[in-house]
Amino acid sequence: MNPQLWLEAATLSFNLIGMVVCLAGLTMAQKMARRWPGYVLAGVGFLIATLPMLSQLILPMLE
């Protein structure tokens, strides 16, 4: 099976995991004295959540 199809099938799980990581990072940034680690974790969560959409935009350009 094509890797792109596997990625499309896993979109929901990427979105849920990314959302949880993003919320954990924002909560961490709110409660800590140094906020940058929480913001970095929130950014990573956002990238996880948008990975299926970004791959659909980038992979056709590489072919």
PDB file of C-alpha atoms in Angstrom:
ATOM      1  CA  MET A   1       0.000   0.000   0.000  1.00  0.00           C
ATOM      2  CA  ASN A   2       1.175   3.518  -0.781  1.00  0.00           C
ATOM      3  CA  PRO A   3       2.694   5.408   2.203  1.00  0.00           C
ATOM      4  CA  GLN A   4       0.531   8.401   1.350  1.00  0.00           C
ATOM      5  CA  LEU A   5      -2.597   6.291   1.870  1.00  0.00           C
ATOM      6  CA  TRP A   6      -1.324   5.133   5.270  1.00  0.00           C
ATOM      7  CA  LEU A   7      -0.699   8.746   6.255  1.00  0.00           C
ATOM      8  CA  GLU A   8      -4.185   9.756   5.165  1.00  0.00           C
ATOM      9  CA  ALA A   9      -5.664   6.884   7.165  1.00  0.00           C
ATOM     10  CA  ALA A  10      -3.761   8.022  10.263  1.00  0.00           C
ATOM     11  CA  THR A  11      -4.896  11.656  10.002  1.00  0.00           C
ATOM     12  CA  LEU A  12      -7.301  11.433  12.928  1.00  0.00           C
ATOM     13  CA  SER A  13      -4.706   9.959  15.247  1.00  0.00           C
ATOM     14  CA  PHE A  14      -2.129  12.592  14.199  1.00  0.00           C
ATOM     15  CA  ASN A  15      -4.679  15.326  14.930  1.00  0.00           C
ATOM     16  CA  LEU A  16      -5.591  13.931  18.345  1.00  0.00           C
ATOM     17  CA  ILE A  17      -1.997  13.331  19.432  1.00  0.00           C
ATOM     18  CA  GLY A  18      -0.924  16.757  18.163  1.00  0.00           C
ATOM     19  CA  MET A  19      -3.780  18.458  19.968  1.00  0.00           C
ATOM     20  CA  VAL A  20      -2.918  16.757  23.263  1.00  0.00           C
ATOM     21  CA  VAL A  21       0.780  17.642  22.919  1.00  0.00           C
ATOM     22  CA  CYS A  22      -0.101  21.239  22.035  1.00  0.00           C
ATOM     23  CA  LEU A  23      -2.422  21.617  25.024  1.00  0.00           C
ATOM     24  CA  ALA A  24       0.171  20.071  27.328  1.00  0.00           C
ATOM     25  CA  GLY A  25       2.764  22.542  26.061  1.00  0.00           C
ATOM     26  CA  LEU A  26       0.481  25.531  26.547  1.00  0.00           C
ATOM     27  CA  THR A  27      -0.418  24.358  30.053  1.00  0.00           C
ATOM     28  CA  MET A  28       3.246  23.860  30.830  1.00  0.00           C
ATOM     29  CA  ALA A  29       4.058  27.362  29.544  1.00  0.00           C
ATOM     30  CA  GLN A  30       1.371  28.849  31.742  1.00  0.00           C
ATOM     31  CA  LYS A  31       2.562  27.188  34.956  1.00  0.00           C
ATOM     32  CA  MET A  32       6.349  27.451  34.610  1.00  0.00           C
ATOM     33  CA  ALA A  33       8.611  30.411  35.266  1.00  0.00           C
ATOM     34  CA  ARG A  34      10.398  29.853  31.950  1.00  0.00           C
ATOM     35  CA  ARG A  35       7.775  29.701  29.237  1.00  0.00           C
ATOM     36  CA  TRP A  36       9.842  28.831  26.173  1.00  0.00           C
ATOM     37  CA  PRO A  37       9.906  25.017  26.709  1.00  0.00           C
ATOM     38  CA  GLY A  38       6.115  24.960  26.818  1.00  0.00           C
ATOM     39  CA  TYR A  39       5.850  27.077  23.699  1.00  0.00           C
ATOM     40  CA  VAL A  40       8.305  24.811  21.881  1.00  0.00           C
ATOM     41  CA  LEU A  41       6.266  21.764  22.917  1.00  0.00           C
ATOM     42  CA  ALA A  42       3.084  23.496  21.712  1.00  0.00           C
ATOM     43  CA  GLY A  43       4.755  24.184  18.367  1.00  0.00           C
ATOM     44  CA  VAL A  44       5.797  20.540  18.059  1.00  0.00           C
ATOM     45  CA  GLY A  45       2.213  19.493  18.810  1.00  0.00           C
ATOM     46  CA  PHE A  46       0.956  21.830  16.115  1.00  0.00           C
ATOM     47  CA  LEU A  47       3.400  20.323  13.617  1.00  0.00           C
ATOM     48  CA  ILE A  48       2.282  16.802  14.571  1.00  0.00           C
ATOM     49  CA  ALA A  49      -1.360  17.772  14.049  1.00  0.00           C
ATOM     50  CA  THR A  50      -0.688  19.363  10.661  1.00  0.00           C
ATOM     51  CA  LEU A  51       1.718  16.688   9.385  1.00  0.00           C
ATOM     52  CA  PRO A  52      -0.851  14.868   7.173  1.00  0.00           C
ATOM     53  CA  MET A  53      -1.940  18.108   5.505  1.00  0.00           C
ATOM     54  CA  LEU A  54       1.631  19.328   5.047  1.00  0.00           C
ATOM     55  CA  SER A  55       2.669  16.017   3.532  1.00  0.00           C
ATOM     56  CA  GLN A  56      -0.175  16.249   1.018  1.00  0.00           C
ATOM     57  CA  LEU A  57       1.087  19.690   0.009  1.00  0.00           C
ATOM     58  CA  ILE A  58       4.805  18.893  -0.089  1.00  0.00           C
ATOM     59  CA  LEU A  59       5.007  15.328  -1.482  1.00  0.00           C
ATOM     60  CA  PRO A  60       3.439  16.146  -4.886  1.00  0.00           C
ATOM     61  CA  MET A  61       6.043  18.887  -5.376  1.00  0.00           C
ATOM     62  CA  LEU A  62       8.868  16.409  -4.811  1.00  0.00           C
ATOM     63  CA  GLU A  63       7.648  13.939  -7.442  1.00  0.00           C
TER      64      GLU A  63
END
